[in-house]
XYZ file of C-alpha atoms in Angstrom:
384
model
C 0.000 0.000 0.000
C 0.987 3.668 0.033
C 3.318 5.040 2.759
C 2.596 8.537 4.129
C 5.435 10.558 5.596
C 4.563 12.602 8.729
C 6.546 15.124 10.805
C 4.417 14.548 13.889
C 6.158 12.950 16.892
C 5.182 9.434 17.876
C 3.096 10.458 20.917
C 1.251 13.044 18.880
C 0.568 10.495 16.168
C -0.867 8.012 18.658
C -3.024 10.768 20.154
C -4.327 11.752 16.739
C -5.256 8.195 15.873
C -7.028 7.500 19.136
C -8.998 10.738 18.940
C -10.704 9.765 15.691
C -14.245 8.479 16.063
C -15.768 5.528 14.175
C -17.635 7.814 11.795
C -14.455 9.646 10.900
C -12.607 6.381 10.256
C -15.398 5.202 7.956
C -15.340 8.553 6.187
C -11.608 8.298 5.548
C -11.926 4.695 4.342
C -14.760 5.537 1.964
C -12.842 8.528 0.667
C -9.805 6.381 -0.012
C -11.953 3.763 -1.755
C -13.512 6.424 -3.957
C -10.096 7.802 -4.853
C -8.798 4.368 -5.774
C -11.916 3.679 -7.801
C -11.506 6.886 -9.761
C -7.844 6.182 -10.317
C -8.733 2.760 -11.725
C -11.461 4.172 -13.936
C -14.181 2.124 -12.163
C -17.107 3.789 -10.362
C -17.206 3.173 -6.619
C -19.275 0.116 -5.812
C -19.300 -1.141 -9.445
C -17.834 -4.492 -10.523
C -15.235 -4.526 -13.281
C -16.656 -5.380 -16.724
C -16.115 -9.039 -17.700
C -13.524 -9.880 -20.317
C -14.956 -10.131 -23.845
C -15.980 -13.638 -24.868
C -13.751 -15.065 -27.586
C -15.694 -16.608 -30.472
C -13.890 -18.281 -33.385
C -15.741 -19.076 -36.622
C -14.269 -21.786 -38.852
C -15.642 -23.250 -42.062
C -15.900 -23.373 -45.834
C -17.648 -21.146 -48.387
C -21.047 -21.683 -46.741
C -19.554 -19.885 -43.730
C -17.278 -17.411 -45.523
C -20.052 -15.931 -47.690
C -18.089 -15.788 -50.999
C -20.427 -13.451 -52.921
C -22.835 -12.156 -50.252
C -22.166 -8.567 -49.184
C -18.823 -6.829 -49.645
C -15.478 -8.673 -49.726
C -13.723 -8.788 -46.345
C -10.909 -7.730 -46.363
C -11.916 -5.173 -48.969
C -10.826 -5.419 -52.585
C -7.384 -3.876 -52.979
C -6.383 -4.606 -49.390
C -2.982 -6.175 -48.864
C -4.631 -8.484 -46.320
C -6.736 -10.351 -48.885
C -5.966 -14.066 -48.731
C -8.241 -15.560 -51.385
C -10.723 -17.011 -48.885
C -13.690 -14.899 -50.019
C -15.068 -13.907 -46.626
C -17.775 -11.265 -46.940
C -19.647 -8.793 -44.771
C -22.962 -10.567 -45.433
C -21.813 -13.970 -44.164
C -23.597 -15.334 -41.114
C -20.664 -14.916 -38.662
C -20.688 -11.165 -39.337
C -24.459 -10.959 -39.037
C -24.336 -12.771 -35.702
C -21.480 -10.587 -34.455
C -23.480 -7.427 -35.128
C -26.495 -8.822 -33.270
C -24.377 -9.871 -30.293
C -22.775 -6.432 -30.199
C -26.181 -4.764 -30.135
C -27.383 -7.093 -27.366
C -24.460 -8.838 -25.602
C -25.315 -12.255 -24.128
C -25.517 -11.953 -20.335
C -24.060 -8.455 -20.741
C -20.777 -9.823 -22.037
C -19.218 -8.414 -25.190
C -18.266 -10.966 -27.861
C -15.138 -10.727 -29.998
C -15.245 -12.638 -33.319
C -12.236 -14.170 -35.047
C -13.233 -15.517 -38.470
C -10.805 -17.480 -40.648
C -13.368 -19.425 -42.660
C -12.248 -19.982 -46.224
C -14.001 -20.884 -49.457
C -13.040 -24.359 -50.641
C -11.879 -25.546 -47.214
C -11.972 -29.265 -46.457
C -12.303 -30.891 -43.054
C -8.569 -31.536 -42.835
C -7.814 -27.912 -43.701
C -9.734 -26.806 -40.638
C -7.586 -28.744 -38.202
C -4.194 -29.594 -39.668
C -3.547 -29.203 -43.400
C -2.531 -26.079 -45.269
C -4.974 -24.761 -47.868
C -4.413 -23.038 -51.186
C -7.359 -20.612 -51.563
C -9.206 -20.551 -54.881
C -10.905 -17.151 -55.036
C -11.565 -16.081 -58.640
C -11.723 -12.422 -57.602
C -8.559 -10.501 -58.539
C -6.336 -13.493 -57.956
C -2.563 -12.951 -58.231
C -1.043 -14.052 -61.533
C 0.775 -16.916 -59.831
C -2.225 -17.852 -57.683
C -2.979 -17.371 -54.014
C -0.288 -18.451 -51.554
C -1.210 -21.291 -49.228
C -2.425 -20.522 -45.733
C -2.089 -22.450 -42.481
C -4.933 -24.547 -41.080
C -7.816 -22.502 -39.720
C -7.201 -23.735 -36.192
C -3.672 -22.334 -36.334
C -4.652 -19.096 -38.076
C -7.366 -18.404 -35.525
C -5.055 -19.104 -32.582
C -7.365 -21.434 -30.671
C -6.345 -21.647 -27.030
C -7.579 -22.243 -23.502
C -9.051 -18.714 -23.541
C -11.328 -19.450 -26.524
C -14.942 -19.510 -25.309
C -16.905 -20.624 -28.384
C -15.979 -22.259 -31.688
C -18.457 -22.614 -34.563
C -17.616 -24.915 -37.467
C -19.364 -25.324 -40.818
C -17.517 -27.786 -43.050
C -17.752 -31.146 -44.793
C -19.115 -30.563 -48.304
C -15.716 -30.057 -49.932
C -14.431 -33.271 -48.401
C -16.939 -35.441 -50.259
C -16.485 -33.321 -52.499
C -20.077 -32.281 -53.211
C -19.096 -29.911 -56.036
C -17.354 -32.663 -57.951
C -20.294 -34.999 -57.445
C -22.672 -32.315 -58.748
C -20.472 -31.794 -61.819
C -20.520 -35.559 -62.388
C -24.305 -35.537 -62.277
C -24.507 -32.657 -64.767
C -22.293 -34.570 -67.184
C -24.053 -37.886 -66.589
C -27.417 -36.310 -67.348
C -26.588 -35.673 -71.024
C -29.289 -37.305 -73.134
C -30.874 -39.048 -70.137
C -34.595 -39.080 -69.343
C -35.854 -37.281 -66.255
C -36.293 -40.394 -64.132
C -32.842 -41.868 -64.845
C -30.175 -41.992 -62.124
C -26.872 -42.406 -64.004
C -24.890 -40.424 -61.454
C -26.295 -42.308 -58.486
C -25.706 -45.622 -60.229
C -22.053 -44.777 -60.883
C -21.281 -43.611 -57.345
C -23.069 -46.498 -55.690
C -21.236 -48.983 -57.935
C -17.783 -47.599 -57.130
C -17.632 -44.099 -58.572
C -17.343 -42.699 -62.108
C -14.034 -43.020 -63.938
C -12.849 -39.536 -62.890
C -13.839 -40.055 -59.236
C -13.339 -43.743 -58.438
C -14.362 -43.514 -54.766
C -17.841 -44.850 -54.080
C -20.311 -42.719 -52.163
C -20.190 -45.207 -49.284
C -16.412 -44.937 -49.021
C -16.804 -41.162 -49.068
C -19.240 -41.276 -46.148
C -16.865 -43.479 -44.124
C -13.864 -41.255 -44.839
C -15.715 -38.026 -44.021
C -16.892 -39.515 -40.718
C -13.317 -40.348 -39.701
C -12.009 -36.972 -40.823
C -14.732 -35.054 -38.983
C -14.136 -36.923 -35.746
C -10.384 -36.275 -36.022
C -10.996 -32.583 -36.662
C -13.162 -32.219 -33.563
C -10.532 -33.919 -31.422
C -7.958 -31.407 -32.690
C -10.271 -28.464 -31.984
C -10.967 -29.644 -28.445
C -7.267 -30.160 -27.785
C -6.463 -26.621 -28.934
C -9.457 -25.021 -27.171
C -10.145 -27.253 -24.141
C -12.523 -24.780 -22.461
C -14.560 -23.830 -25.510
C -18.140 -24.735 -26.283
C -17.972 -26.183 -29.808
C -20.924 -25.733 -32.158
C -21.198 -27.585 -35.478
C -23.346 -25.945 -38.169
C -25.101 -28.206 -40.660
C -25.876 -27.411 -44.293
C -29.247 -25.968 -45.344
C -31.692 -27.716 -47.632
C -30.082 -27.263 -51.044
C -32.368 -29.371 -53.244
C -36.170 -29.731 -53.298
C -38.100 -32.588 -51.781
C -39.851 -32.893 -55.153
C -37.114 -32.876 -57.834
C -39.644 -32.453 -60.624
C -39.947 -28.808 -59.556
C -36.475 -28.269 -61.055
C -36.421 -26.980 -64.626
C -33.644 -28.932 -66.349
C -33.027 -26.053 -68.747
C -32.801 -23.270 -66.149
C -29.223 -22.289 -65.277
C -30.447 -20.429 -62.179
C -31.372 -23.878 -60.898
C -29.287 -26.985 -61.709
C -28.435 -26.597 -65.386
C -25.089 -25.267 -66.603
C -23.838 -23.701 -69.814
C -20.326 -24.939 -70.591
C -18.214 -22.877 -72.960
C -17.703 -24.541 -76.372
C -19.815 -27.488 -75.257
C -23.419 -26.599 -74.525
C -25.930 -26.975 -71.746
C -25.630 -29.701 -69.115
C -28.365 -30.787 -66.761
C -28.790 -33.306 -63.966
C -31.775 -35.644 -64.231
C -34.613 -35.406 -61.759
C -33.635 -38.825 -60.477
C -30.106 -37.665 -59.706
C -31.339 -34.399 -58.194
C -33.347 -36.479 -55.713
C -30.213 -38.503 -54.953
C -28.102 -35.365 -54.486
C -30.638 -34.285 -51.886
C -30.083 -37.612 -50.116
C -26.322 -37.037 -50.193
C -26.766 -33.661 -48.532
C -29.045 -35.192 -45.904
C -26.551 -37.994 -45.225
C -23.706 -35.498 -44.831
C -25.726 -33.564 -42.250
C -26.505 -36.829 -40.447
C -22.774 -37.601 -40.226
C -22.017 -34.162 -38.814
C -24.848 -34.415 -36.288
C -23.848 -37.912 -35.136
C -20.175 -37.023 -34.646
C -21.233 -33.821 -32.883
C -23.319 -35.780 -30.384
C -20.470 -38.243 -29.750
C -18.202 -35.273 -29.014
C -20.789 -33.791 -26.600
C -20.960 -30.646 -28.733
C -23.928 -28.672 -30.074
C -25.393 -29.251 -33.537
C -27.203 -26.455 -35.367
C -29.737 -27.849 -37.838
C -30.313 -25.412 -40.704
C -31.897 -27.966 -43.046
C -35.322 -28.568 -41.487
C -36.098 -24.862 -41.247
C -35.011 -24.155 -44.833
C -37.212 -26.696 -46.612
C -38.960 -24.952 -49.494
C -36.148 -22.422 -49.964
C -33.915 -24.597 -52.162
C -32.011 -23.774 -55.346
C -34.962 -24.722 -57.591
C -37.388 -22.310 -55.952
C -38.447 -18.878 -57.233
C -35.879 -16.128 -56.851
C -38.066 -14.315 -54.355
C -38.124 -17.267 -51.953
C -34.930 -19.246 -52.556
C -32.182 -19.123 -49.938
C -29.678 -20.972 -52.137
C -28.672 -19.719 -55.574
C -28.407 -22.211 -58.422
C -25.470 -22.850 -60.728
C -25.928 -19.245 -61.868
C -27.623 -16.561 -59.814
C -27.546 -13.167 -58.158
C -24.265 -11.999 -56.645
C -22.189 -8.900 -56.076
C -20.788 -7.169 -59.183
C -17.248 -8.200 -58.254
C -18.167 -11.889 -58.626
C -17.426 -13.476 -62.072
C -19.996 -14.622 -64.627
C -17.495 -17.093 -66.090
C -15.611 -19.594 -64.004
C -13.320 -22.572 -64.510
C -14.713 -25.759 -62.970
C -11.959 -28.301 -63.402
C -11.321 -28.622 -67.157
C -14.662 -26.974 -67.969
C -15.546 -23.282 -68.200
C -18.944 -22.370 -66.806
C -20.631 -19.319 -68.300
C -23.619 -17.364 -66.988
C -25.631 -14.766 -68.867
C -28.316 -12.133 -68.373
C -26.490 -10.480 -65.502
C -26.251 -13.713 -63.487
C -23.025 -14.779 -61.807
C -21.416 -18.162 -61.250
C -22.926 -18.837 -57.827
C -22.433 -22.638 -57.908
C -25.255 -23.569 -55.517
C -24.368 -21.364 -52.514
C -26.502 -19.501 -49.956
C -27.620 -15.986 -50.811
C -28.214 -13.114 -48.371
C -31.524 -14.588 -47.184
C -29.831 -17.942 -46.642
C -27.098 -16.421 -44.496
C -29.691 -14.450 -42.523
C -31.535 -17.706 -41.810
C -28.373 -19.477 -40.665
C -27.396 -16.442 -38.583
C -30.632 -16.653 -36.597
C -29.997 -20.269 -35.639
C -26.284 -19.813 -34.940
C -26.949 -16.719 -32.856
C -29.288 -18.701 -30.611
C -26.642 -21.406 -30.117
C -23.859 -18.912 -29.366
C -26.049 -17.033 -26.873
C -26.872 -20.265 -25.085
C -23.185 -21.211 -24.967
C -22.247 -17.870 -23.423
C -25.130 -17.580 -20.981
C -24.538 -19.122 -17.536
C -26.888 -21.981 -16.728
C -28.253 -20.072 -13.713
C -29.324 -17.247 -16.023
C -31.033 -19.624 -18.455
C -33.121 -21.369 -15.813
């Protein structure tokens, strides 16, 4: 504590102390407390504000946003990494809501290193080479560390949200296979399903069943790595929304804003209704894997599929939450895009959206993720 020098003799000092009454002593003590409180910048009698809660968002393009809102970091920034995070992505929407109304009065600080094209392994351990088509360097984007390492997960991390899995199948390659397999096929045919269930097409020789088994192992390994890095965090896994309709016959096989694609120097490709139904089953099975592994890890699963039925890629533009192969996107997003050896082209002002959530889709996911994050950061006594 502080020492106070006095010129008073010892007897005088003792006399002064003994002459003070209880009220005077309390007055001096309260005055000292007030002075210390002011010096510390804390009002007398008020508790110090709690440390901000640390929330880390990890995931693929369905988390990053890719073409929804403005690029983040902004175009032209030296910090751009090719991951296509945007201001309209659900982590940013949730952050703004939590800032406006902090859970249990506690501010939340978001760290978001989600990245378009990320696989399960690139969340936890592997390096990733980003694939953004927006103002990419001539020699391509440099690789980045795993998202767990980039985000700096630690014992002080309070919440981790993860949305990943589709690129590990990979769903995009399966969809491309179905577009190609649909050439000249009747609506009810299932050439893509038949190939994957028999062992995979010639350019993807892994059967769908082997894919499910591998993804399950990879997802479980990823969650172990996340828990090891952030042992005190509540971990929340975010499932994929309903991408395809329950009734595949609602899809127009010639509409590129749904599941048809114009390929440069080739023509229009289209998946059959039979394969569209199967692709919906693949999406459902992937969500089931994520949910099952989440439960085994004693984490929280956010289901975005059940509440998004009827807002799939084949719905009207006014009601769809997932854009089709081509669709509405920011003006910075390309209308022509390389997909493996093929070049996809979109026309009429549409962009190459490749079956990703639009602004309404991210708003829907944000509502469900916000509820899960609030619950994770609200003490049980406050929730009861």
